[in-house]
Amino acid sequence: MAFATLISNCVVILCILLAVFPEIGELLPYMRNIKAGVAALPGLLRLGLPIGSIELATVGFFASSTYLMSIESSKVIAAHAIAYQITELAIILFLGFGEGATILVASAFGNRDWLKLKQIAISITLSCMAMSAVVSFTMAVLSSRLPSLFLIGDKGNNATHTMATTFILIGCSFTMLDALQIAWLGILRGMQDTIRPMILVMIGYWLIGVPACYALAHPLGFGPVGIWWGLAIGLAFTCLGLGWRMLQHSKLLLGPTKRSISCRVEH
């Protein structure tokens, strides 16, 4: 399995290199200007380090559920792995919205076209809500059948199947929250706003989400189901925080003077 992963990663890197190779010639003149590159480094770090921290916090938050689940029986762990793969596959569909939001918003932000920026933000938000509703409904309808795809030929795992179905149904409850936070993070990045979102993500995932997973699972006695509801709680608080940050920007964008907010996005 490890060897297969290595091969797949190498193939992905090769495909990326082949895709960008025609553009490298155009970038070479800019790459030779070392002085300009060094001058741009502080700005890149100011944007890049918080983005990297957000990704680390997000991956760690969901991975923490696996660590908390590790003390459970093998059947529960298998059910968690099945539901985790299915919910993650659903969320991957929305990663493109976040990337697209960053590109489109950055273009409007750079041109100081606040009306277009607002239209893009609303369009992406509504698209994510609509698509996530469809995905959540589909997952809910197929929740009892999807685990069977991972248990082919294994007829003695009714407990695993039942628990995985329960986890998937809980995952349906936070699919829209996850989709919205991906889209809103992309929009905020396009506006060069990364520090405040990083703080909100850290609070929502690690100060609220992880403790909620543990508290619901053990002290409150909900067991493995409590861990999944803890994930939903962490996502809910993160989504609320990012929504509050989006609302702050909307007030700035719709202000009477419509001045550049590039100097105020981190305040």
Coordinates of C-alpha atoms in Angstrom, one line a residue:
M1 CA 0.0 0.0 0.0
A2 CA 2.8 2.4 0.9
F3 CA 4.5 1.6 -2.5
A4 CA 1.3 2.3 -4.3
T5 CA 0.9 5.6 -2.5
L6 CA 4.4 6.6 -3.5
I7 CA 3.8 5.7 -7.2
S8 CA 0.5 7.7 -7.2
N9 CA 2.2 10.7 -5.7
C10 CA 5.0 10.6 -8.2
V11 CA 2.5 10.4 -11.1
V12 CA 0.6 13.4 -9.7
I13 CA 3.8 15.4 -9.5
L14 CA 4.8 14.4 -13.0
C15 CA 1.4 15.5 -14.4
I16 CA 1.7 18.8 -12.7
L17 CA 5.2 19.4 -14.1
L18 CA 3.9 18.5 -17.6
A19 CA 1.0 20.9 -17.2
V20 CA 3.1 23.9 -16.1
F21 CA 6.2 23.2 -18.3
P22 CA 5.0 25.4 -21.2
E23 CA 4.6 28.3 -18.8
I24 CA 8.0 28.0 -17.1
G25 CA 9.7 29.9 -20.0
E26 CA 7.6 32.9 -19.3
L27 CA 8.3 32.8 -15.6
L28 CA 12.1 32.5 -15.9
P29 CA 12.8 36.3 -16.3
Y30 CA 10.9 37.0 -13.1
M31 CA 12.6 34.2 -11.3
R32 CA 16.0 35.7 -12.0
N33 CA 15.1 38.9 -10.1
I34 CA 16.3 37.7 -6.8
K35 CA 16.1 41.2 -5.1
A36 CA 12.4 41.5 -6.0
G37 CA 11.8 38.0 -4.7
V38 CA 13.5 38.7 -1.4
A39 CA 11.5 42.0 -1.1
A40 CA 8.2 40.0 -1.6
L41 CA 9.1 37.3 1.0
P42 CA 7.7 39.1 4.1
G43 CA 4.3 39.5 2.3
L44 CA 4.3 35.8 1.2
L45 CA 5.1 34.7 4.7
R46 CA 2.4 36.9 6.2
L47 CA -0.1 35.2 3.9
G48 CA 1.4 31.7 3.6
L49 CA 2.1 30.9 7.2
P50 CA -1.4 31.4 8.5
I51 CA -2.8 29.4 5.5
G52 CA -0.4 26.5 6.3
S53 CA -1.4 26.7 10.0
I54 CA -5.1 26.5 9.0
E55 CA -4.4 23.4 6.9
L56 CA -2.4 21.8 9.7
A57 CA -5.2 22.6 12.3
T58 CA -7.9 21.2 10.0
V59 CA -6.1 17.9 9.2
G60 CA -5.1 17.6 12.9
F61 CA -8.7 18.2 14.0
F62 CA -10.2 15.4 11.9
A63 CA -7.2 13.1 12.6
S64 CA -7.8 13.6 16.4
S65 CA -11.1 11.8 16.0
T66 CA -9.2 8.7 14.9
Y67 CA -6.9 8.9 18.0
L68 CA -9.9 9.3 20.3
M69 CA -11.6 6.4 18.6
S70 CA -8.5 4.2 19.0
I71 CA -9.5 2.9 22.4
E72 CA -12.8 1.5 21.0
S73 CA -13.3 -2.0 19.6
S74 CA -12.0 -3.0 16.2
K75 CA -15.5 -3.0 14.8
V76 CA -16.1 0.6 15.9
I77 CA -12.7 1.7 14.5
A78 CA -13.6 0.0 11.2
A79 CA -16.9 1.8 11.1
H80 CA -15.2 5.1 11.8
A81 CA -12.8 4.5 9.0
I82 CA -15.6 3.7 6.6
A83 CA -17.6 6.8 7.5
Y84 CA -14.6 9.0 7.5
Q85 CA -13.6 8.0 4.0
I86 CA -17.2 8.6 2.7
T87 CA -17.6 12.0 4.3
E88 CA -14.1 13.1 3.2
L89 CA -14.9 12.1 -0.4
A90 CA -18.0 14.2 -0.2
I91 CA -16.0 17.2 1.1
I92 CA -13.4 16.9 -1.7
L93 CA -16.1 18.0 -4.1
F94 CA -16.1 21.4 -2.4
L95 CA -12.4 22.0 -2.4
G96 CA -12.6 23.4 -5.9
F97 CA -15.1 26.0 -4.7
G98 CA -12.5 27.3 -2.2
E99 CA -9.7 27.4 -4.8
G100 CA -11.9 29.1 -7.3
A101 CA -13.2 31.6 -4.7
T102 CA -9.6 32.6 -4.0
I103 CA -8.8 33.2 -7.6
L104 CA -11.9 35.1 -8.5
V105 CA -12.0 37.2 -5.3
A106 CA -8.3 38.0 -5.6
S107 CA -8.9 39.4 -9.1
A108 CA -11.8 41.6 -8.0
F109 CA -9.9 42.6 -4.9
G110 CA -6.9 43.6 -6.9
N111 CA -9.0 45.7 -9.3
R112 CA -11.0 47.2 -6.3
D113 CA -14.2 46.1 -7.9
W114 CA -16.2 45.7 -4.7
L115 CA -19.5 45.1 -6.4
K116 CA -18.1 42.2 -8.4
L117 CA -16.4 40.9 -5.2
K118 CA -19.7 40.9 -3.4
Q119 CA -21.4 39.1 -6.3
I120 CA -18.7 36.4 -6.4
A121 CA -18.9 35.9 -2.6
I122 CA -22.7 35.5 -2.7
S123 CA -22.6 33.2 -5.7
I124 CA -20.0 30.9 -4.2
T125 CA -21.8 30.8 -0.9
L126 CA -25.2 29.9 -2.5
S127 CA -23.6 27.4 -4.8
C128 CA -21.9 25.6 -1.9
M129 CA -25.2 25.6 0.1
A130 CA -27.1 24.1 -2.8
M131 CA -24.6 21.5 -3.7
S132 CA -23.9 20.5 -0.1
A133 CA -27.7 20.1 0.4
V134 CA -27.8 17.7 -2.5
V135 CA -24.7 15.8 -1.3
S136 CA -26.1 15.6 2.2
F137 CA -29.5 14.3 1.0
T138 CA -27.8 11.7 -1.2
M139 CA -25.5 10.5 1.6
A140 CA -28.5 10.2 3.9
V141 CA -30.6 8.2 1.4
L142 CA -27.6 5.9 0.7
S143 CA -26.3 5.8 4.3
S144 CA -27.3 2.2 4.8
R145 CA -25.9 1.0 1.5
L146 CA -22.6 2.8 1.3
P147 CA -20.8 0.8 4.1
S148 CA -21.5 -2.4 2.2
L149 CA -19.1 -1.2 -0.5
F150 CA -16.3 -1.6 2.2
L151 CA -17.6 -4.8 3.6
I152 CA -17.9 -7.0 0.5
G153 CA -17.6 -10.6 1.3
D154 CA -17.6 -10.0 5.0
K155 CA -21.1 -11.0 6.3
G156 CA -20.2 -11.1 10.0
N157 CA -19.9 -7.3 10.4
N158 CA -23.4 -6.2 11.1
A159 CA -22.3 -4.1 14.0
T160 CA -19.7 -2.4 11.9
H161 CA -22.3 -1.7 9.2
T162 CA -24.8 -0.3 11.6
M163 CA -22.3 2.0 13.4
A164 CA -20.9 3.2 10.0
T165 CA -24.4 4.1 8.9
T166 CA -24.9 6.1 12.1
F167 CA -21.6 8.0 11.6
I168 CA -22.5 8.8 8.0
L169 CA -25.9 10.2 9.1
I170 CA -24.1 12.5 11.6
G171 CA -21.6 13.4 8.8
C172 CA -24.6 14.5 6.7
S173 CA -25.4 17.1 9.4
F174 CA -22.1 18.9 9.0
T175 CA -21.4 18.6 5.3
M176 CA -22.9 22.0 4.6
L177 CA -20.9 23.5 7.5
D178 CA -17.7 22.1 6.1
A179 CA -18.5 23.2 2.6
L180 CA -19.2 26.8 3.7
Q181 CA -16.0 27.1 5.8
I182 CA -14.0 25.9 2.8
A183 CA -15.7 28.5 0.5
W184 CA -15.4 31.3 3.1
L185 CA -11.7 30.6 3.8
G186 CA -11.1 30.8 0.0
I187 CA -12.9 34.1 -0.2
L188 CA -11.0 35.6 2.7
R189 CA -7.7 34.4 1.3
G190 CA -8.5 36.2 -1.9
M191 CA -8.9 39.4 0.2
Q192 CA -5.5 38.7 1.8
D193 CA -7.2 38.0 5.1
T194 CA -5.5 35.0 6.7
I195 CA -4.5 35.9 10.3
R196 CA -8.0 36.3 11.8
P197 CA -9.4 33.2 10.0
M198 CA -6.4 31.2 11.3
I199 CA -7.3 32.3 14.9
L200 CA -10.9 31.5 14.4
V201 CA -10.1 28.0 13.0
M202 CA -7.7 27.3 15.9
I203 CA -10.4 28.3 18.4
G204 CA -13.2 26.4 16.7
Y205 CA -11.3 23.2 16.1
W206 CA -8.9 22.9 19.0
L207 CA -10.4 24.9 21.8
I208 CA -14.0 23.9 21.2
G209 CA -14.1 20.9 18.7
V210 CA -11.5 18.5 20.2
P211 CA -12.7 19.1 23.9
A212 CA -16.3 18.5 22.7
C213 CA -15.3 15.2 21.1
Y214 CA -13.7 14.0 24.3
A215 CA -16.3 15.3 26.6
L216 CA -19.2 13.8 24.7
A217 CA -17.5 10.5 24.1
H218 CA -16.3 9.8 27.7
P219 CA -17.4 12.0 30.6
L220 CA -20.9 12.4 29.1
G221 CA -21.0 8.8 28.0
F222 CA -22.1 9.1 24.4
G223 CA -19.2 6.9 23.2
P224 CA -18.1 6.9 19.6
V225 CA -21.2 8.7 18.5
G226 CA -20.1 11.6 20.7
I227 CA -16.8 12.0 18.9
W228 CA -18.7 12.5 15.6
W229 CA -21.0 15.0 17.2
G230 CA -17.9 16.8 18.6
L231 CA -16.7 17.1 15.0
A232 CA -20.0 18.7 14.1
I233 CA -19.7 21.2 17.1
G234 CA -16.2 22.2 16.1
L235 CA -17.2 22.8 12.5
A236 CA -20.3 24.7 13.6
F237 CA -18.3 27.2 15.7
T238 CA -15.6 27.6 13.0
C239 CA -18.3 28.2 10.4
L240 CA -20.0 30.8 12.7
G241 CA -16.7 32.6 13.2
L242 CA -15.8 32.7 9.6
G243 CA -19.3 33.9 8.8
W244 CA -18.9 36.7 11.3
R245 CA -15.6 37.6 9.6
M246 CA -17.3 37.6 6.2
L247 CA -20.0 39.9 7.7
Q248 CA -17.3 42.3 8.8
H249 CA -15.9 42.5 5.3
S250 CA -19.4 43.0 3.8
K251 CA -19.8 46.1 5.9
L252 CA -16.5 47.5 4.8
L253 CA -17.2 46.7 1.1
L254 CA -20.6 48.4 1.3
G255 CA -19.4 51.4 3.1
P256 CA -20.2 54.9 1.7
T257 CA -16.6 55.6 0.5
K258 CA -15.9 52.1 -0.9
R259 CA -12.2 52.7 -0.2
S260 CA -9.5 50.0 -0.4
I261 CA -9.7 47.7 2.6
S262 CA -6.3 46.1 1.9
C263 CA -4.8 47.9 4.9
R264 CA -7.6 46.9 7.2
V265 CA -8.3 43.2 6.5
E266 CA -6.2 42.0 9.5
H267 CA -7.7 44.4 12.0

